[in-house]
Amino acid sequence: MNTFNNIKEVWEYLDKIPKFQDKGASASNFELEHITKFCKSIGDPQNSFPSIHVAGTNGKGTTCHLLEAVYRKADYKTGLFTSPHLFRYHERFRISGEEVQDELILKFFQSYSKELEETPLTYFEISTALAFWLFAKEEVDIAIIETGLGGRLDSTNIIDSEASIITSIGLDHQDILGATEAEIAKEKAGIIKSGKPVMLGNISDENSRVISEIANVNNAEIIKTSELNPEFNKGLFSLRNESLSVQTRLLEEVNKWNLAAVYQSVKVLEDKLPVSINALVEAFEEFKGVPARLEKLDENKNWYFSGAHNVQALTSTLKTMDGFGGEQGVIIFTLMKDKLVPEVIEIIKEREHKFYYELNTERAASFKDIKQRMSAEKIDENTYKSILKEFETSLVIFTGSFYFYSTVKRWVSNC
């Protein structure tokens, strides 16, 4: 049995567990039996705090961070659980905006080494259970919980949340969630809780109908952001139906749906968790965005990073880029094998300057895979400095995977 004498032993233990970023679906466990059993054995911490549960193909990370910012601005003690992390495991767990420290993480592993031995958990299941334990131990007023994948069988789905948000439905992870948007919508709708409201973001009428059927069975009120008529123009977010207008720092128009979903969630829960309009507006104004979501990488350069890795997200990112001043821009990208779908290839293919970086992971698409589908040049550790020097004054977007982020950040700091 692991004794976990120090945090180094925790990292060694976690490093040995297969991860979704490397192995894909084989590193996951799409059922709730193990996480339910484990959490029961440690006292069901997930039942100790109120929560909001967020699912969606795109936008769920930004929505979670926005929600947390609003409740923190309103002086609540917040918990935030998101994934994946970009640099440090700690990023997945935040208490009132701060990453949790080594001591707390170590305490969890030391306290429950026996239970971890008895119930085999995946990397994500361990992270989920740890999040629930941290939020219970820290006695948060509200926890914002992002699903990992899908919803119905996602290990986060053992909470009884106060409300659910489904930000968007698009084709992604079809090998796991279903071949059509309707099938994916059904999986995401699995987070809807009995008698608890669900907010719908940028979702088509057809997918809304699928979700509505599940909401009706659960006697859950459906609230559509489309009814607010959200608008977004150069960062100015407005709700015509609510006389709200806020200048944000966000760049992509698609964020109007995330902002509107947060506004509705706060409004629908105001009896339990009151938030003043001033706190909400201030949180929206001050929100700097989320790392790796169309993030400007250097104050003096027109270089951006977007973790976009499916049709919906890439379309939004490139549309935003095309509005940055006329030039088409250089695209430096990487892709996982399971993202090599014709629609994604078609979007990237149209760009004039394309460079591909091959991530060193089993799940990554090789340069050879890309060359069979489009003309692109290779960028690697030996060539990135000269290539980036050539495009120093150009509009550049690094994209295709969140797992590319740490590499890109290192490159930019070295240029």
mmCIF file of C-alpha atoms in Angstrom:
data_model
loop_
_atom_site.group_PDB
_atom_site.id
_atom_site.type_symbol
_atom_site.label_atom_id
_atom_site.label_comp_id
_atom_site.label_asym_id
_atom_site.label_seq_id
_atom_site.Cartn_x
_atom_site.Cartn_y
_atom_site.Cartn_z
ATOM 1 C CA MET A 1 0.000 0.000 0.000
ATOM 2 C CA ASN A 2 1.217 3.524 -0.779
ATOM 3 C CA THR A 3 2.047 5.504 2.347
ATOM 4 C CA PHE A 4 2.548 8.910 0.642
ATOM 5 C CA ASN A 5 5.247 10.276 2.924
ATOM 6 C CA ASN A 6 5.600 13.431 0.858
ATOM 7 C CA ILE A 7 4.097 15.234 -2.130
ATOM 8 C CA LYS A 8 6.766 13.791 -4.454
ATOM 9 C CA GLU A 9 5.320 10.335 -3.836
ATOM 10 C CA VAL A 10 1.860 11.652 -4.761
ATOM 11 C CA TRP A 11 3.162 12.952 -8.117
ATOM 12 C CA GLU A 12 4.942 9.648 -8.755
ATOM 13 C CA TYR A 13 1.714 7.763 -8.007
ATOM 14 C CA LEU A 14 -0.342 9.981 -10.335
ATOM 15 C CA ASP A 15 2.284 9.827 -13.095
ATOM 16 C CA LYS A 16 1.909 6.059 -13.278
ATOM 17 C CA ILE A 17 -1.825 6.255 -14.000
ATOM 18 C CA PRO A 18 -2.804 6.352 -17.723
ATOM 19 C CA LYS A 19 -4.090 9.795 -18.755
ATOM 20 C CA PHE A 20 -6.735 10.752 -21.289
ATOM 21 C CA GLN A 21 -4.358 13.199 -23.004
ATOM 22 C CA ASP A 22 -1.995 10.309 -23.819
ATOM 23 C CA LYS A 23 -4.243 7.278 -24.170
ATOM 24 C CA GLY A 24 -7.683 8.676 -24.987
ATOM 25 C CA ALA A 25 -10.781 6.649 -24.081
ATOM 26 C CA SER A 26 -8.774 3.697 -22.747
ATOM 27 C CA ALA A 27 -7.641 5.879 -19.816
ATOM 28 C CA SER A 28 -11.228 6.709 -18.882
ATOM 29 C CA ASN A 29 -13.988 4.903 -17.064
ATOM 30 C CA PHE A 30 -17.478 5.737 -18.267
ATOM 31 C CA GLU A 31 -19.578 4.509 -15.388
ATOM 32 C CA LEU A 32 -20.233 5.864 -11.904
ATOM 33 C CA GLU A 33 -19.801 2.705 -9.845
ATOM 34 C CA HIS A 34 -16.177 3.213 -8.752
ATOM 35 C CA ILE A 35 -16.383 6.944 -8.006
ATOM 36 C CA THR A 36 -19.646 6.389 -6.093
ATOM 37 C CA LYS A 37 -18.120 3.583 -4.036
ATOM 38 C CA PHE A 38 -14.935 5.527 -3.298
ATOM 39 C CA CYS A 39 -16.719 8.726 -2.288
ATOM 40 C CA LYS A 40 -19.062 6.727 -0.046
ATOM 41 C CA SER A 41 -16.025 5.199 1.674
ATOM 42 C CA ILE A 42 -14.643 8.676 2.483
ATOM 43 C CA GLY A 43 -17.953 10.114 3.726
ATOM 44 C CA ASP A 44 -19.633 11.374 0.545
ATOM 45 C CA PRO A 45 -17.978 14.815 0.563
ATOM 46 C CA GLN A 46 -19.880 15.803 -2.605
ATOM 47 C CA ASN A 47 -23.048 16.165 -0.513
ATOM 48 C CA SER A 48 -21.500 18.776 1.796
ATOM 49 C CA PHE A 49 -21.697 21.884 -0.390
ATOM 50 C CA PRO A 50 -24.046 23.467 -2.944
ATOM 51 C CA SER A 51 -22.821 23.311 -6.540
ATOM 52 C CA ILE A 52 -23.456 24.319 -10.138
ATOM 53 C CA HIS A 53 -22.648 21.678 -12.763
ATOM 54 C CA VAL A 54 -21.419 22.738 -16.210
ATOM 55 C CA ALA A 55 -21.219 20.595 -19.366
ATOM 56 C CA GLY A 56 -20.850 21.431 -23.061
ATOM 57 C CA THR A 57 -18.739 20.769 -26.129
ATOM 58 C CA ASN A 58 -17.186 24.248 -25.988
ATOM 59 C CA GLY A 59 -17.349 27.142 -23.548
ATOM 60 C CA LYS A 60 -17.684 25.192 -20.324
ATOM 61 C CA GLY A 61 -14.261 26.189 -18.973
ATOM 62 C CA THR A 62 -14.824 29.906 -19.542
ATOM 63 C CA THR A 63 -18.341 29.656 -18.100
ATOM 64 C CA CYS A 64 -17.021 27.950 -14.957
ATOM 65 C CA HIS A 65 -14.312 30.561 -14.417
ATOM 66 C CA LEU A 66 -16.814 33.380 -14.999
ATOM 67 C CA LEU A 67 -19.310 31.919 -12.530
ATOM 68 C CA GLU A 68 -16.623 31.525 -9.893
ATOM 69 C CA ALA A 69 -15.470 35.129 -10.444
ATOM 70 C CA VAL A 70 -19.008 36.450 -9.972
ATOM 71 C CA TYR A 71 -19.642 34.541 -6.733
ATOM 72 C CA ARG A 72 -16.206 35.466 -5.378
ATOM 73 C CA LYS A 73 -16.866 39.135 -6.188
ATOM 74 C CA ALA A 74 -20.117 38.768 -4.195
ATOM 75 C CA ASP A 75 -18.013 37.624 -1.173
ATOM 76 C CA TYR A 76 -18.830 33.930 -1.264
ATOM 77 C CA LYS A 77 -16.175 31.344 -0.519
ATOM 78 C CA THR A 78 -15.922 29.517 -3.832
ATOM 79 C CA GLY A 79 -14.642 26.173 -5.064
ATOM 80 C CA LEU A 80 -13.738 25.634 -8.724
ATOM 81 C CA PHE A 81 -12.933 22.295 -10.355
ATOM 82 C CA THR A 82 -11.832 22.321 -14.005
ATOM 83 C CA SER A 83 -9.680 20.245 -16.356
ATOM 84 C CA PRO A 84 -7.263 19.688 -17.947
ATOM 85 C CA HIS A 85 -4.452 21.519 -16.194
ATOM 86 C CA LEU A 86 -1.977 23.382 -18.387
ATOM 87 C CA PHE A 87 1.141 23.370 -16.200
ATOM 88 C CA ARG A 88 0.422 22.148 -12.673
ATOM 89 C CA TYR A 89 -2.009 19.614 -11.267
ATOM 90 C CA HIS A 90 -3.026 22.211 -8.653
ATOM 91 C CA GLU A 91 -4.741 24.334 -11.336
ATOM 92 C CA ARG A 92 -7.700 21.937 -11.320
ATOM 93 C CA PHE A 93 -8.708 22.947 -7.785
ATOM 94 C CA ARG A 94 -9.232 26.525 -6.647
ATOM 95 C CA ILE A 95 -10.571 27.867 -3.382
ATOM 96 C CA SER A 96 -11.678 31.514 -3.662
ATOM 97 C CA GLY A 97 -9.589 31.874 -6.805
ATOM 98 C CA GLU A 98 -6.374 30.409 -5.347
ATOM 99 C CA GLU A 99 -4.840 27.083 -6.343
ATOM 100 C CA VAL A 100 -4.800 24.610 -3.454
ATOM 101 C CA GLN A 101 -1.442 23.924 -1.857
ATOM 102 C CA ASP A 102 0.642 20.741 -1.695
ATOM 103 C CA GLU A 103 -0.206 20.184 1.980
ATOM 104 C CA LEU A 104 -3.916 19.712 1.329
ATOM 105 C CA ILE A 105 -3.373 17.425 -1.646
ATOM 106 C CA LEU A 106 -0.902 15.335 0.372
ATOM 107 C CA LYS A 107 -3.362 15.158 3.285
ATOM 108 C CA PHE A 108 -6.016 13.617 1.022
ATOM 109 C CA PHE A 109 -3.701 10.899 -0.272
ATOM 110 C CA GLN A 110 -2.374 10.138 3.207
ATOM 111 C CA SER A 111 -5.874 9.982 4.689
ATOM 112 C CA TYR A 112 -7.317 7.682 2.033
ATOM 113 C CA SER A 113 -4.436 5.493 0.820
ATOM 114 C CA LYS A 114 -6.341 2.387 1.963
ATOM 115 C CA GLU A 115 -9.504 3.392 0.098
ATOM 116 C CA LEU A 116 -7.482 4.235 -3.034
ATOM 117 C CA GLU A 117 -5.970 0.756 -2.853
ATOM 118 C CA GLU A 118 -9.374 -0.901 -2.489
ATOM 119 C CA THR A 119 -11.199 0.962 -5.267
ATOM 120 C CA PRO A 120 -9.278 1.378 -8.527
ATOM 121 C CA LEU A 121 -9.878 4.871 -9.911
ATOM 122 C CA THR A 122 -8.809 6.591 -13.114
ATOM 123 C CA TYR A 123 -6.711 9.770 -13.068
ATOM 124 C CA PHE A 124 -9.831 11.891 -13.576
ATOM 125 C CA GLU A 125 -11.847 10.011 -10.950
ATOM 126 C CA ILE A 126 -9.107 10.600 -8.364
ATOM 127 C CA SER A 127 -9.040 14.303 -9.298
ATOM 128 C CA THR A 128 -12.836 14.506 -8.996
ATOM 129 C CA ALA A 129 -12.915 12.834 -5.568
ATOM 130 C CA LEU A 130 -10.077 15.083 -4.404
ATOM 131 C CA ALA A 131 -12.013 18.160 -5.551
ATOM 132 C CA PHE A 132 -15.115 17.078 -3.635
ATOM 133 C CA TRP A 133 -13.050 16.390 -0.497
ATOM 134 C CA LEU A 134 -11.259 19.759 -0.740
ATOM 135 C CA PHE A 135 -14.502 21.713 -1.143
ATOM 136 C CA ALA A 136 -16.120 19.878 1.762
ATOM 137 C CA LYS A 137 -13.068 20.339 3.994
ATOM 138 C CA GLU A 138 -12.780 24.035 3.128
ATOM 139 C CA GLU A 139 -16.553 24.497 3.619
ATOM 140 C CA VAL A 140 -17.111 26.460 0.417
ATOM 141 C CA ASP A 141 -20.371 28.385 -0.021
ATOM 142 C CA ILE A 142 -20.653 27.324 -3.667
ATOM 143 C CA ALA A 143 -18.633 24.998 -5.912
ATOM 144 C CA ILE A 144 -18.506 25.264 -9.690
ATOM 145 C CA ILE A 145 -17.929 21.812 -11.189
ATOM 146 C CA GLU A 146 -16.902 21.302 -14.827
ATOM 147 C CA THR A 147 -17.560 17.911 -16.398
ATOM 148 C CA GLY A 148 -14.593 16.127 -17.893
ATOM 149 C CA LEU A 149 -16.304 14.432 -20.828
ATOM 150 C CA GLY A 150 -19.983 14.204 -21.697
ATOM 151 C CA GLY A 151 -22.163 14.359 -18.602
ATOM 152 C CA ARG A 152 -24.358 11.368 -17.850
ATOM 153 C CA LEU A 153 -21.474 8.996 -17.047
ATOM 154 C CA ASP A 154 -18.877 11.624 -16.189
ATOM 155 C CA SER A 155 -17.443 11.030 -12.721
ATOM 156 C CA THR A 156 -18.485 14.529 -11.608
ATOM 157 C CA ASN A 157 -22.123 13.468 -12.054
ATOM 158 C CA ILE A 158 -22.577 12.134 -8.534
ATOM 159 C CA ILE A 159 -23.276 15.647 -7.221
ATOM 160 C CA ASP A 160 -26.818 16.895 -6.663
ATOM 161 C CA SER A 161 -26.245 20.374 -8.062
ATOM 162 C CA GLU A 162 -28.467 23.410 -7.497
ATOM 163 C CA ALA A 163 -28.460 24.109 -11.234
ATOM 164 C CA SER A 164 -26.939 22.811 -14.460
ATOM 165 C CA ILE A 165 -25.570 24.613 -17.497
ATOM 166 C CA ILE A 166 -25.110 23.095 -20.955
ATOM 167 C CA THR A 167 -23.055 25.628 -22.898
ATOM 168 C CA SER A 168 -23.014 24.150 -26.415
ATOM 169 C CA ILE A 169 -23.415 20.956 -28.414
ATOM 170 C CA GLY A 170 -21.038 20.049 -31.234
ATOM 171 C CA LEU A 171 -19.331 17.016 -32.717
ATOM 172 C CA ASP A 172 -16.453 15.969 -30.464
ATOM 173 C CA HIS A 173 -15.420 12.687 -28.838
ATOM 174 C CA GLN A 174 -17.881 10.852 -31.102
ATOM 175 C CA ASP A 175 -16.135 7.561 -30.339
ATOM 176 C CA ILE A 176 -17.350 7.910 -26.752
ATOM 177 C CA LEU A 177 -20.409 10.173 -26.727
ATOM 178 C CA GLY A 178 -22.216 9.262 -29.948
ATOM 179 C CA ALA A 179 -22.016 9.832 -33.686
ATOM 180 C CA THR A 180 -24.602 12.611 -33.938
ATOM 181 C CA GLU A 181 -25.207 15.912 -32.152
ATOM 182 C CA ALA A 182 -28.515 14.530 -30.861
ATOM 183 C CA GLU A 183 -26.736 11.588 -29.205
ATOM 184 C CA ILE A 184 -24.131 13.929 -27.723
ATOM 185 C CA ALA A 185 -26.873 16.280 -26.473
ATOM 186 C CA LYS A 186 -28.501 13.337 -24.702
ATOM 187 C CA GLU A 187 -25.234 12.494 -22.919
ATOM 188 C CA LYS A 188 -24.628 16.112 -21.865
ATOM 189 C CA ALA A 189 -28.230 16.372 -20.626
ATOM 190 C CA GLY A 190 -27.424 13.575 -18.199
ATOM 191 C CA ILE A 191 -26.252 16.236 -15.721
ATOM 192 C CA ILE A 192 -29.797 17.602 -15.334
ATOM 193 C CA LYS A 193 -30.985 17.011 -11.763
ATOM 194 C CA SER A 194 -34.526 16.355 -10.594
ATOM 195 C CA GLY A 195 -36.423 19.578 -9.950
ATOM 196 C CA LYS A 196 -33.329 21.760 -10.564
ATOM 197 C CA PRO A 197 -33.105 24.354 -13.371
ATOM 198 C CA VAL A 198 -30.913 23.941 -16.454
ATOM 199 C CA MET A 199 -29.508 26.823 -18.505
ATOM 200 C CA LEU A 200 -28.940 26.260 -22.236
ATOM 201 C CA GLY A 201 -26.270 28.237 -24.079
ATOM 202 C CA ASN A 202 -25.637 28.298 -27.819
ATOM 203 C CA ILE A 203 -27.751 25.258 -28.695
ATOM 204 C CA SER A 204 -29.809 24.570 -31.833
ATOM 205 C CA ASP A 205 -33.571 24.020 -31.668
ATOM 206 C CA GLU A 206 -33.119 20.360 -32.581
ATOM 207 C CA ASN A 207 -30.629 19.734 -29.761
ATOM 208 C CA SER A 208 -32.749 21.810 -27.376
ATOM 209 C CA ARG A 209 -35.656 19.443 -28.044
ATOM 210 C CA VAL A 210 -33.515 16.437 -27.097
ATOM 211 C CA ILE A 211 -32.432 18.152 -23.866
ATOM 212 C CA SER A 212 -36.000 19.325 -23.126
ATOM 213 C CA GLU A 213 -37.276 15.751 -23.178
ATOM 214 C CA ILE A 214 -34.787 14.791 -20.459
ATOM 215 C CA ALA A 215 -35.510 17.976 -18.493
ATOM 216 C CA ASN A 216 -39.270 17.232 -18.599
ATOM 217 C CA VAL A 217 -38.749 13.714 -17.250
ATOM 218 C CA ASN A 218 -36.744 15.282 -14.397
ATOM 219 C CA ASN A 219 -39.298 18.046 -13.810
ATOM 220 C CA ALA A 220 -36.448 20.515 -14.400
ATOM 221 C CA GLU A 221 -37.088 24.033 -15.659
ATOM 222 C CA ILE A 222 -35.315 24.857 -18.941
ATOM 223 C CA ILE A 223 -33.999 28.392 -19.362
ATOM 224 C CA LYS A 224 -32.647 29.362 -22.794
ATOM 225 C CA THR A 225 -30.047 32.109 -23.122
ATOM 226 C CA SER A 226 -31.359 32.813 -26.628
ATOM 227 C CA GLU A 227 -34.448 34.378 -25.029
ATOM 228 C CA LEU A 228 -32.205 37.136 -23.609
ATOM 229 C CA ASN A 229 -30.963 38.122 -27.092
ATOM 230 C CA PRO A 230 -27.313 38.443 -26.012
ATOM 231 C CA GLU A 231 -25.139 40.672 -28.179
ATOM 232 C CA PHE A 232 -21.381 41.112 -28.371
ATOM 233 C CA ASN A 233 -19.423 43.748 -30.239
ATOM 234 C CA LYS A 234 -15.679 44.235 -29.658
ATOM 235 C CA GLY A 235 -15.981 43.040 -26.082
ATOM 236 C CA LEU A 236 -19.168 44.969 -25.313
ATOM 237 C CA PHE A 237 -21.677 42.460 -23.945
ATOM 238 C CA SER A 238 -25.313 43.456 -23.775
ATOM 239 C CA LEU A 239 -28.688 41.914 -23.015
ATOM 240 C CA ARG A 240 -31.336 44.005 -24.717
ATOM 241 C CA ASN A 241 -34.143 42.297 -22.823
ATOM 242 C CA GLU A 242 -32.498 43.042 -19.462
ATOM 243 C CA SER A 243 -31.070 46.545 -20.068
ATOM 244 C CA LEU A 244 -27.578 45.257 -19.257
ATOM 245 C CA SER A 245 -24.448 46.470 -21.023
ATOM 246 C CA VAL A 246 -20.905 45.612 -19.901
ATOM 247 C CA GLN A 247 -17.511 46.240 -21.506
ATOM 248 C CA THR A 248 -15.547 42.998 -21.100
ATOM 249 C CA ARG A 249 -11.965 42.050 -21.971
ATOM 250 C CA LEU A 250 -13.092 38.993 -23.920
ATOM 251 C CA LEU A 251 -12.377 38.696 -27.651
ATOM 252 C CA GLU A 252 -14.610 36.004 -29.152
ATOM 253 C CA GLU A 253 -18.239 36.730 -29.944
ATOM 254 C CA VAL A 254 -19.182 33.211 -28.833
ATOM 255 C CA ASN A 255 -18.583 34.388 -25.257
ATOM 256 C CA LYS A 256 -21.928 36.200 -25.344
ATOM 257 C CA TRP A 257 -23.539 32.800 -24.705
ATOM 258 C CA ASN A 258 -21.236 32.022 -21.779
ATOM 259 C CA LEU A 259 -21.832 35.443 -20.222
ATOM 260 C CA ALA A 260 -25.593 35.113 -20.717
ATOM 261 C CA ALA A 261 -25.630 31.619 -19.154
ATOM 262 C CA VAL A 262 -23.758 32.918 -16.106
ATOM 263 C CA TYR A 263 -26.160 35.868 -15.813
ATOM 264 C CA GLN A 264 -29.142 33.509 -15.913
ATOM 265 C CA SER A 265 -27.650 31.060 -13.420
ATOM 266 C CA VAL A 266 -26.955 33.809 -10.920
ATOM 267 C CA LYS A 267 -30.457 35.175 -11.411
ATOM 268 C CA VAL A 268 -32.189 31.806 -11.029
ATOM 269 C CA LEU A 269 -30.291 31.049 -7.796
ATOM 270 C CA GLU A 270 -30.666 34.518 -6.246
ATOM 271 C CA ASP A 271 -32.955 33.246 -3.471
ATOM 272 C CA LYS A 272 -30.261 30.823 -2.268
ATOM 273 C CA LEU A 273 -27.145 32.793 -3.247
ATOM 274 C CA PRO A 274 -27.953 36.492 -3.682
ATOM 275 C CA VAL A 275 -25.604 38.494 -5.907
ATOM 276 C CA SER A 276 -25.956 42.235 -6.500
ATOM 277 C CA ILE A 277 -26.013 43.489 -10.081
ATOM 278 C CA ASN A 278 -22.954 45.617 -9.215
ATOM 279 C CA ALA A 279 -20.952 42.548 -8.185
ATOM 280 C CA LEU A 280 -21.922 40.754 -11.399
ATOM 281 C CA VAL A 281 -21.047 43.735 -13.609
ATOM 282 C CA GLU A 282 -17.696 44.265 -11.850
ATOM 283 C CA ALA A 283 -16.807 40.581 -12.181
ATOM 284 C CA PHE A 284 -17.637 40.665 -15.906
ATOM 285 C CA GLU A 285 -15.593 43.870 -16.419
ATOM 286 C CA GLU A 286 -12.547 42.603 -14.527
ATOM 287 C CA PHE A 287 -12.546 39.062 -15.929
ATOM 288 C CA LYS A 288 -9.305 38.615 -17.883
ATOM 289 C CA GLY A 289 -10.381 35.471 -19.676
ATOM 290 C CA VAL A 290 -9.055 31.958 -19.187
ATOM 291 C CA PRO A 291 -5.531 30.915 -20.168
ATOM 292 C CA ALA A 292 -5.357 29.129 -23.533
ATOM 293 C CA ARG A 293 -8.792 30.418 -24.640
ATOM 294 C CA LEU A 294 -7.800 32.896 -27.366
ATOM 295 C CA GLU A 295 -5.128 34.299 -25.075
ATOM 296 C CA LYS A 296 -2.781 37.042 -26.289
ATOM 297 C CA LEU A 297 0.674 35.615 -25.670
ATOM 298 C CA ASP A 298 2.823 38.737 -25.825
ATOM 299 C CA GLU A 299 1.882 42.380 -25.305
ATOM 300 C CA ASN A 300 4.118 43.452 -28.174
ATOM 301 C CA LYS A 301 3.182 40.759 -30.677
ATOM 302 C CA ASN A 302 0.004 39.787 -32.455
ATOM 303 C CA TRP A 303 0.320 36.174 -31.291
ATOM 304 C CA TYR A 304 -2.543 34.211 -29.731
ATOM 305 C CA PHE A 305 -3.206 30.767 -28.308
ATOM 306 C CA SER A 306 -6.527 28.948 -28.574
ATOM 307 C CA GLY A 307 -7.099 25.402 -27.328
ATOM 308 C CA ALA A 308 -9.784 24.992 -30.018
ATOM 309 C CA HIS A 309 -9.803 21.378 -31.242
ATOM 310 C CA ASN A 310 -13.186 20.820 -32.902
ATOM 311 C CA VAL A 311 -15.183 22.392 -35.731
ATOM 312 C CA GLN A 312 -17.241 24.755 -33.571
ATOM 313 C CA ALA A 313 -14.286 26.110 -31.613
ATOM 314 C CA LEU A 314 -11.903 26.412 -34.567
ATOM 315 C CA THR A 315 -14.534 28.217 -36.641
ATOM 316 C CA SER A 316 -15.092 30.727 -33.821
ATOM 317 C CA THR A 317 -11.366 31.273 -33.221
ATOM 318 C CA LEU A 318 -10.475 31.796 -36.885
ATOM 319 C CA LYS A 319 -13.488 34.054 -37.467
ATOM 320 C CA THR A 320 -12.331 36.221 -34.554
ATOM 321 C CA MET A 321 -8.785 36.274 -35.922
ATOM 322 C CA ASP A 322 -9.980 37.301 -39.361
ATOM 323 C CA GLY A 323 -11.535 40.350 -37.745
ATOM 324 C CA PHE A 324 -8.189 41.450 -36.276
ATOM 325 C CA GLY A 325 -7.204 43.712 -39.127
ATOM 326 C CA GLY A 326 -7.477 42.145 -42.529
ATOM 327 C CA GLU A 327 -4.560 39.726 -42.717
ATOM 328 C CA GLN A 328 -5.419 36.040 -42.657
ATOM 329 C CA GLY A 329 -2.742 35.113 -40.181
ATOM 330 C CA VAL A 330 -0.378 32.203 -39.695
ATOM 331 C CA ILE A 331 -1.730 29.001 -38.122
ATOM 332 C CA ILE A 332 0.625 26.832 -36.056
ATOM 333 C CA PHE A 333 -1.256 23.783 -34.902
ATOM 334 C CA THR A 334 -1.213 20.304 -33.466
ATOM 335 C CA LEU A 335 -3.995 17.704 -33.384
ATOM 336 C CA MET A 336 -4.867 14.478 -31.658
ATOM 337 C CA LYS A 337 -5.585 11.494 -33.951
ATOM 338 C CA ASP A 338 -9.237 11.480 -32.881
ATOM 339 C CA LYS A 339 -9.587 15.121 -34.039
ATOM 340 C CA LEU A 340 -8.490 14.318 -37.610
ATOM 341 C CA VAL A 341 -12.020 14.591 -38.961
ATOM 342 C CA PRO A 342 -12.686 15.905 -42.493
ATOM 343 C CA GLU A 343 -14.488 19.037 -41.216
ATOM 344 C CA VAL A 344 -11.504 20.113 -39.086
ATOM 345 C CA ILE A 345 -9.090 19.385 -41.937
ATOM 346 C CA GLU A 346 -11.204 21.504 -44.321
ATOM 347 C CA ILE A 347 -11.133 24.525 -41.966
ATOM 348 C CA ILE A 348 -7.346 24.435 -41.530
ATOM 349 C CA LYS A 349 -6.640 23.528 -45.157
ATOM 350 C CA GLU A 350 -7.967 26.887 -46.350
ATOM 351 C CA ARG A 351 -5.321 28.862 -44.443
ATOM 352 C CA GLU A 352 -2.328 29.962 -46.487
ATOM 353 C CA HIS A 353 0.497 29.656 -43.912
ATOM 354 C CA LYS A 354 0.263 26.392 -41.928
ATOM 355 C CA PHE A 355 2.816 24.780 -39.631
ATOM 356 C CA TYR A 356 2.305 21.502 -37.808
ATOM 357 C CA TYR A 357 3.859 20.490 -34.478
ATOM 358 C CA GLU A 358 3.855 16.811 -33.571
ATOM 359 C CA LEU A 359 3.217 16.331 -29.854
ATOM 360 C CA ASN A 360 5.193 13.571 -28.195
ATOM 361 C CA THR A 361 2.235 11.490 -27.060
ATOM 362 C CA GLU A 362 0.630 8.265 -28.239
ATOM 363 C CA ARG A 363 -2.663 10.001 -29.014
ATOM 364 C CA ALA A 364 -1.145 12.748 -31.179
ATOM 365 C CA ALA A 365 -1.462 12.814 -34.969
ATOM 366 C CA SER A 366 1.891 12.550 -36.717
ATOM 367 C CA PHE A 367 3.205 14.993 -39.315
ATOM 368 C CA LYS A 368 2.808 12.162 -41.825
ATOM 369 C CA ASP A 369 -0.921 11.928 -40.908
ATOM 370 C CA ILE A 370 -1.287 15.639 -41.629
ATOM 371 C CA LYS A 371 0.694 15.606 -44.905
ATOM 372 C CA GLN A 372 -1.655 12.919 -46.254
ATOM 373 C CA ARG A 373 -4.549 15.366 -45.815
ATOM 374 C CA MET A 374 -3.125 18.825 -46.560
ATOM 375 C CA SER A 375 0.001 20.755 -47.421
ATOM 376 C CA ALA A 376 1.650 22.034 -44.254
ATOM 377 C CA GLU A 377 5.189 22.699 -43.095
ATOM 378 C CA LYS A 378 6.707 21.114 -40.037
ATOM 379 C CA ILE A 379 7.714 23.084 -36.944
ATOM 380 C CA ASP A 380 9.736 21.469 -34.176
ATOM 381 C CA GLU A 381 12.232 22.235 -31.404
ATOM 382 C CA ASN A 382 14.992 22.804 -33.957
ATOM 383 C CA THR A 383 13.087 25.185 -36.223
ATOM 384 C CA TYR A 384 10.600 27.104 -34.068
ATOM 385 C CA LYS A 385 12.928 30.049 -33.343
ATOM 386 C CA SER A 386 13.656 30.787 -37.003
ATOM 387 C CA ILE A 387 9.999 30.294 -38.017
ATOM 388 C CA LEU A 388 8.669 32.549 -35.263
ATOM 389 C CA LYS A 389 11.329 35.150 -36.079
ATOM 390 C CA GLU A 390 10.038 35.208 -39.657
ATOM 391 C CA PHE A 391 6.502 35.938 -38.417
ATOM 392 C CA GLU A 392 7.467 38.305 -35.589
ATOM 393 C CA THR A 393 5.209 41.078 -36.886
ATOM 394 C CA SER A 394 2.471 38.801 -38.271
ATOM 395 C CA LEU A 395 -0.831 37.659 -36.818
ATOM 396 C CA VAL A 396 -0.143 34.138 -35.490
ATOM 397 C CA ILE A 397 -2.546 31.669 -33.895
ATOM 398 C CA PHE A 398 -1.306 28.560 -32.079
ATOM 399 C CA THR A 399 -4.155 26.079 -31.821
ATOM 400 C CA GLY A 400 -5.498 22.510 -32.011
ATOM 401 C CA SER A 401 -5.034 21.252 -28.454
ATOM 402 C CA PHE A 402 -4.744 22.463 -24.867
ATOM 403 C CA TYR A 403 -1.798 20.064 -24.552
ATOM 404 C CA PHE A 404 0.189 22.316 -26.928
ATOM 405 C CA TYR A 405 -0.009 25.265 -24.522
ATOM 406 C CA SER A 406 3.035 24.643 -22.306
ATOM 407 C CA THR A 407 5.243 24.130 -25.383
ATOM 408 C CA VAL A 408 4.006 27.362 -26.975
ATOM 409 C CA LYS A 409 4.467 29.369 -23.771
ATOM 410 C CA ARG A 410 8.078 28.165 -23.595
ATOM 411 C CA TRP A 411 8.672 29.031 -27.259
ATOM 412 C CA VAL A 412 7.261 32.535 -26.867
ATOM 413 C CA SER A 413 9.360 33.223 -23.761
ATOM 414 C CA ASN A 414 12.469 32.138 -25.710
ATOM 415 C CA CYS A 415 11.783 34.394 -28.706
#
